[in-house]
CSV table of C-alpha atoms and ligand atoms in Angstrom, one decimal:
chain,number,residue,atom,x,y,z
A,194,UNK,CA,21.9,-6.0,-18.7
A,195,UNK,CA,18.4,-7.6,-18.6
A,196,UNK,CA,15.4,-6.3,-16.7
A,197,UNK,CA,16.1,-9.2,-14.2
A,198,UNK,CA,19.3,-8.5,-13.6
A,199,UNK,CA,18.5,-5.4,-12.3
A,200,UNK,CA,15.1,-7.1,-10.5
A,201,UNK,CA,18.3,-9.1,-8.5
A,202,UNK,CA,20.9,-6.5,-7.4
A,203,UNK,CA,18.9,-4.0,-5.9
A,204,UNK,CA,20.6,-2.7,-2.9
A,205,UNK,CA,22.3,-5.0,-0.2
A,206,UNK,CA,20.4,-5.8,2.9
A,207,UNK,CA,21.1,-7.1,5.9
A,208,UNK,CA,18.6,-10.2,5.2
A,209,UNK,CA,19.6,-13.7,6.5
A,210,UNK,CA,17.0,-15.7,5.2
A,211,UNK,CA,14.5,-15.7,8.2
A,212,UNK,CA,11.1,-17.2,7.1
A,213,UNK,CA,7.9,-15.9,9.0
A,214,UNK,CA,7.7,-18.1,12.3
A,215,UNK,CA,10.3,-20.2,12.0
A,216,UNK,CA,10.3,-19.7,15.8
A,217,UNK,CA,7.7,-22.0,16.2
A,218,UNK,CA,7.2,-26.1,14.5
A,219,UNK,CA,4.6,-26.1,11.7
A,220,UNK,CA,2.2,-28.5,11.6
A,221,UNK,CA,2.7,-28.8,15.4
A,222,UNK,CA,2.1,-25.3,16.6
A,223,UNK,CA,0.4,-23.8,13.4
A,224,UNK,CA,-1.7,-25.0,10.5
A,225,UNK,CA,0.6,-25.3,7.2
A,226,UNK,CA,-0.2,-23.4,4.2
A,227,UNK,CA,1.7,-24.4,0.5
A,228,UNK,CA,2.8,-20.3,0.1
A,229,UNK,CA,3.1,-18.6,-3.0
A,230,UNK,CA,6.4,-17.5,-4.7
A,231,UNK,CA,7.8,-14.4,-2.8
A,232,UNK,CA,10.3,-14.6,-6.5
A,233,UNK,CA,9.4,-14.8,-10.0
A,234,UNK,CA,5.6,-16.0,-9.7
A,235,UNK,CA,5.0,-14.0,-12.6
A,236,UNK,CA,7.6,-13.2,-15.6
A,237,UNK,CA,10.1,-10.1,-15.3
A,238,UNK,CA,8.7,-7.2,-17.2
A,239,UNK,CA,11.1,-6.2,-19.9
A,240,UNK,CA,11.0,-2.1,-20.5
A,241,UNK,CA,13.3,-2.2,-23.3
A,242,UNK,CA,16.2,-0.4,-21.2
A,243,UNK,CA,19.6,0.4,-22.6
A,244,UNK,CA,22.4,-0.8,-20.6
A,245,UNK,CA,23.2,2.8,-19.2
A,246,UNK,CA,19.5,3.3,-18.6
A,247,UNK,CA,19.5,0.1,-16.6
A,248,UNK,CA,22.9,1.8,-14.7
A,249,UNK,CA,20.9,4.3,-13.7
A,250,UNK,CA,18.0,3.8,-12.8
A,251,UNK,CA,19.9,0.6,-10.5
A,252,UNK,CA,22.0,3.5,-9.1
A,253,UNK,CA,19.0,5.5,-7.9
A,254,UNK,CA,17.2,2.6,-6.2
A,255,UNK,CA,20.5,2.1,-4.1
A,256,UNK,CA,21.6,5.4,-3.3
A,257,UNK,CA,17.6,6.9,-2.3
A,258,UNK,CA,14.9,6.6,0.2
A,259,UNK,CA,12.0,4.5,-1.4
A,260,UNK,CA,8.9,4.3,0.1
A,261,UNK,CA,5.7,2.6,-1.0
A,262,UNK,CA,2.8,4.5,0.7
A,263,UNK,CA,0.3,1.7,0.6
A,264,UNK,CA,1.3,-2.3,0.2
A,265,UNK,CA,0.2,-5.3,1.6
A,266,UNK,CA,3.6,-7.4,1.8
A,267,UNK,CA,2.3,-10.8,2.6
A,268,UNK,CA,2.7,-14.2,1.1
A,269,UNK,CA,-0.4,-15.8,0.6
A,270,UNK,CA,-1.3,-19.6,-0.2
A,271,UNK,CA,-0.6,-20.4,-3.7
A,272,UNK,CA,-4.2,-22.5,-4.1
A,273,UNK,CA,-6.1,-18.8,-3.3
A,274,UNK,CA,-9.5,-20.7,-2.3
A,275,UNK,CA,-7.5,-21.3,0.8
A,276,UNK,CA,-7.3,-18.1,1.6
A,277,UNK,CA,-9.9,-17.6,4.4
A,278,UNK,CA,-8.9,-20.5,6.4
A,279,UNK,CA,-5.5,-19.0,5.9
A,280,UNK,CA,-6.8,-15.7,7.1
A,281,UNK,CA,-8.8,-17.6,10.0
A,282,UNK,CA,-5.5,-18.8,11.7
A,283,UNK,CA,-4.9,-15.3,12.2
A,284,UNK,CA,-1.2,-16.0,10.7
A,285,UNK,CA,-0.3,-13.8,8.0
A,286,UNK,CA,3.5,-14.5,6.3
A,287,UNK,CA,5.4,-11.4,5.5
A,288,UNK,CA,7.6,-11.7,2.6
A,289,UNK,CA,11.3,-11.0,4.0
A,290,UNK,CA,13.1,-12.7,1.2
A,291,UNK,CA,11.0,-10.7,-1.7
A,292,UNK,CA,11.0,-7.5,0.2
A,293,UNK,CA,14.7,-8.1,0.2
A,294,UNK,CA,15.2,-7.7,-3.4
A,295,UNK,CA,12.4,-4.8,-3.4
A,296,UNK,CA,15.0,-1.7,-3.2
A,297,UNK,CA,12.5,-0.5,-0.5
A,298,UNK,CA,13.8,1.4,2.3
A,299,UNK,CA,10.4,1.4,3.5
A,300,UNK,CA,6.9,0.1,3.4
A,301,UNK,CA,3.0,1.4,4.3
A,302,UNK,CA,2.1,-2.0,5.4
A,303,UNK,CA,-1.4,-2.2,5.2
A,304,UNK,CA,-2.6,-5.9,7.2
A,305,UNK,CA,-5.5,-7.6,6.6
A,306,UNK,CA,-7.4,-4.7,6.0
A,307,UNK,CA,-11.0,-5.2,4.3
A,308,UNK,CA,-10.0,-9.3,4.7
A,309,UNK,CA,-9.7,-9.1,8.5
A,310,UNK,CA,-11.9,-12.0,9.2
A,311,UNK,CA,-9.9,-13.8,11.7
A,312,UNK,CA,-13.2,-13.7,13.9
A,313,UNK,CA,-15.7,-12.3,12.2
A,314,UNK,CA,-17.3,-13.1,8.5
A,315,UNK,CA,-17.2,-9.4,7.2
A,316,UNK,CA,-14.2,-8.2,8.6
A,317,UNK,CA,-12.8,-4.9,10.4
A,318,UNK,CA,-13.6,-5.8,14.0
A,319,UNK,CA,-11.3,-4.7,16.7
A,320,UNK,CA,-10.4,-8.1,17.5
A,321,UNK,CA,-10.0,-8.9,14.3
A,322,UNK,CA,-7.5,-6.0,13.7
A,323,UNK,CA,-5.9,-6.6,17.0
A,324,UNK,CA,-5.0,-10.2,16.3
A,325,UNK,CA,-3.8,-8.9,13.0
A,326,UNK,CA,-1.3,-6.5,14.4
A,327,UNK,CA,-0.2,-8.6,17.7
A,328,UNK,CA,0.7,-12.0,15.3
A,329,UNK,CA,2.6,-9.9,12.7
A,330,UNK,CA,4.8,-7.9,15.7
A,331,UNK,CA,5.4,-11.3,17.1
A,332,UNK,CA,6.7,-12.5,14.1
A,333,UNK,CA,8.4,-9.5,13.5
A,334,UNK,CA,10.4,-9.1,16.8
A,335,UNK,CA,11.9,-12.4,16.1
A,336,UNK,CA,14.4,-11.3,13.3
A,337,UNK,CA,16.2,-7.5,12.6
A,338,UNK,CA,15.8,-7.4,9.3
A,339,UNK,CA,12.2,-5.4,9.2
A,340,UNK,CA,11.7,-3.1,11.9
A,341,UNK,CA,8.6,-1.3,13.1
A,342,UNK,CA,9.0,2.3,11.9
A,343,UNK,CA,7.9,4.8,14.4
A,344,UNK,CA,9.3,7.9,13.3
A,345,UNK,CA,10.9,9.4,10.6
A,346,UNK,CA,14.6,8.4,12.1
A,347,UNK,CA,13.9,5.1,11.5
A,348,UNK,CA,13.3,5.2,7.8
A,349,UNK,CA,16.7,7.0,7.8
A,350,UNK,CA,17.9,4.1,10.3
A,351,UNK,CA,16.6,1.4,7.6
A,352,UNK,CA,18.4,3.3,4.6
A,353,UNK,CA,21.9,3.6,6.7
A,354,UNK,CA,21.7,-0.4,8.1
A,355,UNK,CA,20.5,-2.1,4.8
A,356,UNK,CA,17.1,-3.0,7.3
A,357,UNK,CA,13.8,-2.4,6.2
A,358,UNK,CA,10.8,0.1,8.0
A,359,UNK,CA,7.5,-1.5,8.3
A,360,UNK,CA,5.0,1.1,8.6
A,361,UNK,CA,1.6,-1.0,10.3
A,362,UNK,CA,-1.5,0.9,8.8
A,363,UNK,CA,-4.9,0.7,8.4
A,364,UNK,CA,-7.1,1.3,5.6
A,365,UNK,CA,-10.1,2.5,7.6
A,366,UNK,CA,-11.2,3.2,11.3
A,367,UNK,CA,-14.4,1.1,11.5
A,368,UNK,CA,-12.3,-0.9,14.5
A,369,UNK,CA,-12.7,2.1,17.0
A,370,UNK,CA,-16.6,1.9,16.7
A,371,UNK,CA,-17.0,4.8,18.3
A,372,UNK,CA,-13.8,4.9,20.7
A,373,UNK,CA,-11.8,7.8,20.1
A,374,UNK,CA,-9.1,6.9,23.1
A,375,UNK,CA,-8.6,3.5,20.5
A,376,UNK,CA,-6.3,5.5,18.2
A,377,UNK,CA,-4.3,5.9,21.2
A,378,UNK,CA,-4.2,2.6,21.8
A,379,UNK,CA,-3.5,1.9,18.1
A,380,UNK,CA,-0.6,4.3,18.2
A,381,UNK,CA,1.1,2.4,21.0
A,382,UNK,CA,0.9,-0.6,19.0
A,383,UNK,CA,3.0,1.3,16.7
A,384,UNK,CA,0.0,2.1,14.1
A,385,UNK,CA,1.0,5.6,12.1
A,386,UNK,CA,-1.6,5.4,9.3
A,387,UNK,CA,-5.4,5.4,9.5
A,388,UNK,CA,-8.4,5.7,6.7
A,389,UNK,CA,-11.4,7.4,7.6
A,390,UNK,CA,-13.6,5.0,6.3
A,391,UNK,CA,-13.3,1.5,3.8
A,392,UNK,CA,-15.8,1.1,0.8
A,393,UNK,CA,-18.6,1.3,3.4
A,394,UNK,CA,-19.4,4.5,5.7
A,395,UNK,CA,-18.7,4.2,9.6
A,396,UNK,CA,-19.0,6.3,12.6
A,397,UNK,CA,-16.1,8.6,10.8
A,398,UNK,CA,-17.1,9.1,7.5
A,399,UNK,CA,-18.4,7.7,4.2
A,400,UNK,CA,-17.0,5.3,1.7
A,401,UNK,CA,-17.1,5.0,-1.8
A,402,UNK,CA,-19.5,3.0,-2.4
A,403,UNK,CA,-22.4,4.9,-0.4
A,404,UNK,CA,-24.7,6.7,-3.0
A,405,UNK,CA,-24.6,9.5,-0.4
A,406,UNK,CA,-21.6,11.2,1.1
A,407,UNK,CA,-22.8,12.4,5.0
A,408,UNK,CA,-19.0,14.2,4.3
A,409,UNK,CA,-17.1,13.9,7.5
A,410,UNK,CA,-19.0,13.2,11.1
A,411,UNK,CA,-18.9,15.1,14.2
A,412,UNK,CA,-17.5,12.2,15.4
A,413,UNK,CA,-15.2,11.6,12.4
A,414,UNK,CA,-13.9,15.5,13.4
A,415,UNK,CA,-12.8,14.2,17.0
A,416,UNK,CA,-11.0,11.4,15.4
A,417,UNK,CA,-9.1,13.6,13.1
A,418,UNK,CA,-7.9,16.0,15.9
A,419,UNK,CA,-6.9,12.9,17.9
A,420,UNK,CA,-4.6,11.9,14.6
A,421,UNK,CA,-3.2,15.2,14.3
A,422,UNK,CA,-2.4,15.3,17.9
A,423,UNK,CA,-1.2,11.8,18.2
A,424,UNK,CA,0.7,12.2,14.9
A,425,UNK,CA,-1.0,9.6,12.9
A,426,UNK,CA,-1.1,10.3,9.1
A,427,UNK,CA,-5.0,10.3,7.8
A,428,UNK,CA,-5.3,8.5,4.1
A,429,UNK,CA,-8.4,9.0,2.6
A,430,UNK,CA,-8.2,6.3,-0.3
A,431,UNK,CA,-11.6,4.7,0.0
A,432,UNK,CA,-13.3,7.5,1.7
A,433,UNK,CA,-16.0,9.4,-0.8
A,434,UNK,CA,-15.4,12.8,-2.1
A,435,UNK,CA,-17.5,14.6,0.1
A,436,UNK,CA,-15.6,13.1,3.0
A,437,UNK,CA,-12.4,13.6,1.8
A,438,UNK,CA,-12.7,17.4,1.2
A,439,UNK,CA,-14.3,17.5,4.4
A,440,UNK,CA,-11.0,15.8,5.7
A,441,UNK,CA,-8.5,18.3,3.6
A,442,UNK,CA,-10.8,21.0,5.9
A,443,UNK,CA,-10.6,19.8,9.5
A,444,UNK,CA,-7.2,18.8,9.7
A,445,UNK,CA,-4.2,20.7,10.6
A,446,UNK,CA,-1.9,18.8,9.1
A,447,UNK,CA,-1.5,17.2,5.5
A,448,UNK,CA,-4.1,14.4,5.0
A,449,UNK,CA,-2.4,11.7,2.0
A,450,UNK,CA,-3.9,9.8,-0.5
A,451,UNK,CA,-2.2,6.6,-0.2
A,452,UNK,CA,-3.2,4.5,-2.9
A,453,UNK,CA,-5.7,5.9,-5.7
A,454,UNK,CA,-5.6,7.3,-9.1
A,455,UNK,CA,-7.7,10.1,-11.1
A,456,UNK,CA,-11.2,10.1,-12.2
A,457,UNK,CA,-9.9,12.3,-15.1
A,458,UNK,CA,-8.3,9.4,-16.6
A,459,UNK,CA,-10.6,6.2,-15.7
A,460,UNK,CA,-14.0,7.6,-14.6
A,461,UNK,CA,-14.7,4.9,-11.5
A,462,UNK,CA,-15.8,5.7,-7.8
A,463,UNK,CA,-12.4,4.3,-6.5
A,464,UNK,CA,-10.4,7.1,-8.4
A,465,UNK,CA,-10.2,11.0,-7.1
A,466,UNK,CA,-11.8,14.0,-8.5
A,467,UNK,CA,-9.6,16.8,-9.9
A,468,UNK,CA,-11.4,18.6,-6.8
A,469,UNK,CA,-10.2,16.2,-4.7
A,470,UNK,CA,-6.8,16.0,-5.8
A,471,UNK,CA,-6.0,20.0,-6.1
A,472,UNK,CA,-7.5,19.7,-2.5
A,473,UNK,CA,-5.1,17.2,-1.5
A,474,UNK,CA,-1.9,19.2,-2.9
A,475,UNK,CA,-2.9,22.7,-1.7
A,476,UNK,CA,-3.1,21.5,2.1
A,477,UNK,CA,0.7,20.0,1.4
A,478,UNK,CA,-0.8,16.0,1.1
A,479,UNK,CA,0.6,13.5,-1.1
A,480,UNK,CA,-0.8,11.1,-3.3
A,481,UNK,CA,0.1,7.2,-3.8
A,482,UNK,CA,-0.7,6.2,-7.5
A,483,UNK,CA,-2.6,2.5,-6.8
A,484,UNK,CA,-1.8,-0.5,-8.9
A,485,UNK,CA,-4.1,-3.1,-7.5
A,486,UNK,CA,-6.1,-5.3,-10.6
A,487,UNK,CA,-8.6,-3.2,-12.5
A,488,UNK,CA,-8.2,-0.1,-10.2
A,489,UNK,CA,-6.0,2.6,-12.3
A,490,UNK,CA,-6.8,1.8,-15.7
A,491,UNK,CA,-6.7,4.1,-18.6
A,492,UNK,CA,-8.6,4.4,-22.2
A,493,UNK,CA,-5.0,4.5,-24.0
A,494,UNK,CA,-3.8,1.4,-22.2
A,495,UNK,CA,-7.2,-0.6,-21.4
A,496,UNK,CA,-5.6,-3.6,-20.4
A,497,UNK,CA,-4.3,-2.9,-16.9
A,498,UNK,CA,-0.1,-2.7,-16.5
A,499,UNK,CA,2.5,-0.4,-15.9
A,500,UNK,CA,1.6,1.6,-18.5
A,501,UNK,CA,-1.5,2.1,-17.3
A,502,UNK,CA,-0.9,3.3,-14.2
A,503,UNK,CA,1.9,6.0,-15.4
A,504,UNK,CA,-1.2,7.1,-17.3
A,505,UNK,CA,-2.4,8.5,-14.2
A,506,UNK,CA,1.1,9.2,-13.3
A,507,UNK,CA,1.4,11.9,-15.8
A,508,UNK,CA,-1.9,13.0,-15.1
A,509,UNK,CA,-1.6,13.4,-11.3
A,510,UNK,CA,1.7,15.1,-11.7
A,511,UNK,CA,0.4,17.8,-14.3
A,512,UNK,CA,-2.9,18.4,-12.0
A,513,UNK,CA,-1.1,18.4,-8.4
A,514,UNK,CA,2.5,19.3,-9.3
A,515,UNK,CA,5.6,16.9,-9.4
A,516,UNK,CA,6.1,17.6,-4.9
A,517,UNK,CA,2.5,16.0,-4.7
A,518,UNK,CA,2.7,12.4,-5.7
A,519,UNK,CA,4.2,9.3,-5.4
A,520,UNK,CA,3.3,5.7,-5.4
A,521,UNK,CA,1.2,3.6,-3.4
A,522,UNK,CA,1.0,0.6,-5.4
A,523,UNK,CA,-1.6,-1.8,-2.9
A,524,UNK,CA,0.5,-4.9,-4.0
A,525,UNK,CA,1.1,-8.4,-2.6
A,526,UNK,CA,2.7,-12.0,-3.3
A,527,UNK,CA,-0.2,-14.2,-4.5
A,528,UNK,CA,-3.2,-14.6,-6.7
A,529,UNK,CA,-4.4,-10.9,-5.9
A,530,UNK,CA,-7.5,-10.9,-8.5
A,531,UNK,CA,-8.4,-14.1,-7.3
A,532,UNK,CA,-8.0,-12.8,-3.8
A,533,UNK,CA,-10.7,-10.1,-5.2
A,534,UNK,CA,-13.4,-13.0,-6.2
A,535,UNK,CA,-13.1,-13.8,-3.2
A,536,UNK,CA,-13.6,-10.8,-1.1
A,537,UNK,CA,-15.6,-9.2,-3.6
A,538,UNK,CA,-18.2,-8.6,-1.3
A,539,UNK,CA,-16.0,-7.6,1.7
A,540,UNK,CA,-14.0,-5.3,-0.5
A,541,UNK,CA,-16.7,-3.7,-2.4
A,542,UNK,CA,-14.9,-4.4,-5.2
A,543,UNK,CA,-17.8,-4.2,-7.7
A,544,UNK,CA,-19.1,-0.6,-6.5
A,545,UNK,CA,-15.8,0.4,-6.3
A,546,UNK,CA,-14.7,-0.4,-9.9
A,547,UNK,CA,-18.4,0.3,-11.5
A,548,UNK,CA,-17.7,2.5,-14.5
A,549,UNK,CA,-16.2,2.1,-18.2
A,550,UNK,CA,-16.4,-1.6,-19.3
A,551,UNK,CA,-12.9,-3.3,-19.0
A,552,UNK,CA,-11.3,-6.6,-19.7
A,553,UNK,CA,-9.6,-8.5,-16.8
A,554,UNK,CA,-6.1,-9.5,-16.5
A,555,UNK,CA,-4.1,-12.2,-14.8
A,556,UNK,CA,-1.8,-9.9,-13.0
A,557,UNK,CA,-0.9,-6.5,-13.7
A,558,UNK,CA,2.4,-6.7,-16.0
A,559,UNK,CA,5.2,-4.6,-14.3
A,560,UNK,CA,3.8,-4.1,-11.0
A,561,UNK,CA,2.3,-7.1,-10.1
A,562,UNK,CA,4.4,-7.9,-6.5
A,563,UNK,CA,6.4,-5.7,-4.2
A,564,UNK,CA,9.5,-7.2,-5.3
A,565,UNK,CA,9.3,-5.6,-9.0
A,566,UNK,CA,7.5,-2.4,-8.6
A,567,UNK,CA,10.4,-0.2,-7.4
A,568,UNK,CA,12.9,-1.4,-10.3
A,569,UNK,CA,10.2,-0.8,-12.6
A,570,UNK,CA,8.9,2.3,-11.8
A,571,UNK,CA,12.6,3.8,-11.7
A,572,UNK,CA,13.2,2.2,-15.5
A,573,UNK,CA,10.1,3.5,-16.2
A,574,UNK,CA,10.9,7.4,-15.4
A,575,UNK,CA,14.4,7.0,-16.3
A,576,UNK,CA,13.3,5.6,-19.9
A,577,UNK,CA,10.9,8.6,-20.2
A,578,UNK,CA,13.0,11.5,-19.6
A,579,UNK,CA,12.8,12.1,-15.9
A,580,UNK,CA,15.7,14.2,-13.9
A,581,UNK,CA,17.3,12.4,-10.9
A,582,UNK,CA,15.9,15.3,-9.3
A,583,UNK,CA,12.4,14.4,-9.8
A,584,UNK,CA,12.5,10.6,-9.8
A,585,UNK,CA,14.1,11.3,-6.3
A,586,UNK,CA,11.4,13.4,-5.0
A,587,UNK,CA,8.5,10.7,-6.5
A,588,UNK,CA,10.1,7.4,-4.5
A,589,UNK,CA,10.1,8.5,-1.5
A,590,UNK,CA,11.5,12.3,-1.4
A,591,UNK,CA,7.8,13.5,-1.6
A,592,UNK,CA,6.8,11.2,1.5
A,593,UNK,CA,9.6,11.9,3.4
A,594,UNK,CA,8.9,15.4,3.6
A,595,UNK,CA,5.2,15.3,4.6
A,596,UNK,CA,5.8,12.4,7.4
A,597,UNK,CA,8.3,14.9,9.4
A,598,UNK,CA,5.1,17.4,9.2
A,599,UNK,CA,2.5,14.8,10.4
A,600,UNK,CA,4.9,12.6,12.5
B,707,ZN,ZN1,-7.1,-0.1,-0.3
């Protein structure tokens, strides 16, 4: 059995081919994009399975919960200059027919995030993230295949039904300025997952890019008693070290790491401290190992893939213990390093990956879409030795168990 056969019988769903907006006539009622492939845009990475490795680690994609903790499941336009008109219609496409062959039971959907400019130039605006959320539930409420996860039941619902749970997130709070009652208005939309702050500090926090970490506001404090009390998890991915230990501190309940990697291994600003992460364990978190272009890289595997990111993998679990991490891999189905030219400013991407010199890559090779990273990651652990028991825990066990503490 090849890699993509496995890639194309991942567990049956209850997908009927339902394209985003199909409710409405293109052209007429929206401005037509040429998408990219939500299939095979890039080649199928090959592990070198067996045939009974490839048995098994298909068999524990069907029978599990897997969750990514941090994706960004949209189709975007195959020419990627188009990509902030695209973004200006306000219309993102999610992916149904990839996320269909993903194995996922469920997703951190993370928007628009840092590229919110449906009405601003730099993003993050509550109207912005508001037209962001209200277009993709629109779009959403007219099929059952994805559903809106608002509680833990409903990933269980999604993994009994063959549907999918879309969790809506947000990488930072910048939007609530300095409106605490907004995170309740954010809950109601359905949002479960907040960052304190993006690359840049806000009224919460700082980001990674600021030369100096404030550590966590007095305001930033109100917001994360809000969260605990709503039960909105708190990710700290982007936030600086000061902050994020500040974080671990004031909340009463387990604060995640959604999608980073460790410092230990690649010494940027964007990955975490061996502080930091021991932190993040101790108070019960979880941390998402990132795949996005030139994030988790590693001396032994310099050019960024798969490999790479286990690096970080093996690292993470050795530092934090095997209960403590999972994957977050910040994905999407398009030209995502040419979506970082792009929004290099608005990302930060440059402070954020400032450190050991690196060469780029087209695509990260194994984990470049949603579709593949699930099958991959599962060869990958079954190829290397890892108990059912473990891989289990690392796909989606781990999250499971800290959402029904937060949630
Ligand atoms: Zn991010």
């Amino acid at each position: 059995m090849t890699t993509e056969a496995t890639r194309s019988t991942a567990r049956q769903t209850r997908y009927t081919g339902y394209k985003s907006y199909s409710y409405l006539t293109p052209g007429a009622d929206y401005v037509e994009f040429d998408l990219d492939d939500e299939l095979d845009r890039v080649p199928a990475y090959d592990l070198g399975l067996t045939t009974e490795e490839e048995e098994r680690a298909r068999r524990l994609l069907d029978d599990n919960v897997v969750i990514s903790l941090h994706d960004h499941p949209q189709v975007f336009p195959r020419d990627i200059s188009q990509i902030r008109d695209y973004i200006r219609t306000g219309r993102e496409h999610t992916g149904y027919l990839g996320l269909s062959r993903s194995g996922m039971t469920a997703v951190f959907d993370n928007l628009m995030d840092g590229t919110a400019c449906v009405t601003s130039q730099c993003g993050w605006k509550w109207s912005d993230i508001t037209y962001d959320i209200g277009m993709r539930l629109s779009d959403i409420a007219h099929q059952d295949y994805v559903r809106v996860v608002h509680g833990v039941d409903d990933i269980l619902d999604a993994h009994e039904t063959g549907g999918l749970g879309l969790v809506l997130c947000l990488e930072a709070s910048t939007p609530i300025e300095n409106e605490v009652d907004r995170i309740d208005i954010l809950y109601g939309m359905g949002v479960r997952q907040m960052g304190i702050a993006y690359s840049e500090a806000n009224t919460l926090g700082s980001g990674l890019k600021e030369a100096g970490d404030g550590g966590l506001t007095v305001f930033g404090r109100r917001a994360v008693e809000r969260m605990n009390k709503l039960g909105i998890a708190i990710d700290v991915s982007h936030s600086g070290d000061r902050t994020c230990l500040d974080t671990f501190e004031a909340s009463e309940k387990p604060v995640l790491i959604t999608h980073a990697g460790a410092r230990g291994v690649w010494d940027t600003p964007r990955m975490k401290p061996d502080e930091v992460l021991k932190a993040c364990a101790e108070q019960g978190g979880v941390l998402g190992l990132e795949a996005a272009p030139h994030t988790t890289l590693s001396h032994d595997h310099p050019l960024h893939s798969i490999e790479s990111v286990m690096d970080h993998f093996t690292y993470c679990v050795e530092l934090m213990g095997i209960d403590h991490v999972a994957f977050g891999p910040d994905t999407l189905y398009g030209d995502h390093v040419g979506l970082h030219r792009i929004f290099a400013s608005n990302l930060g991407v440059h402070d954020a990956h400032r450190g050991p010199r690196y060469e780029q890559v087209p695509y990260v090779a194994g984990l470049e879409n949603p579709t593949e990273c699930f099958p991959n990651i599962i060869g990958w652990l079954v190829k290397h030795g890892y108990s059912d028991e473990d891989i289990t825990k690392v796909i989606g066990g781990n999250i499971m168990r800290v959402l029904q503490e937060i949630w």
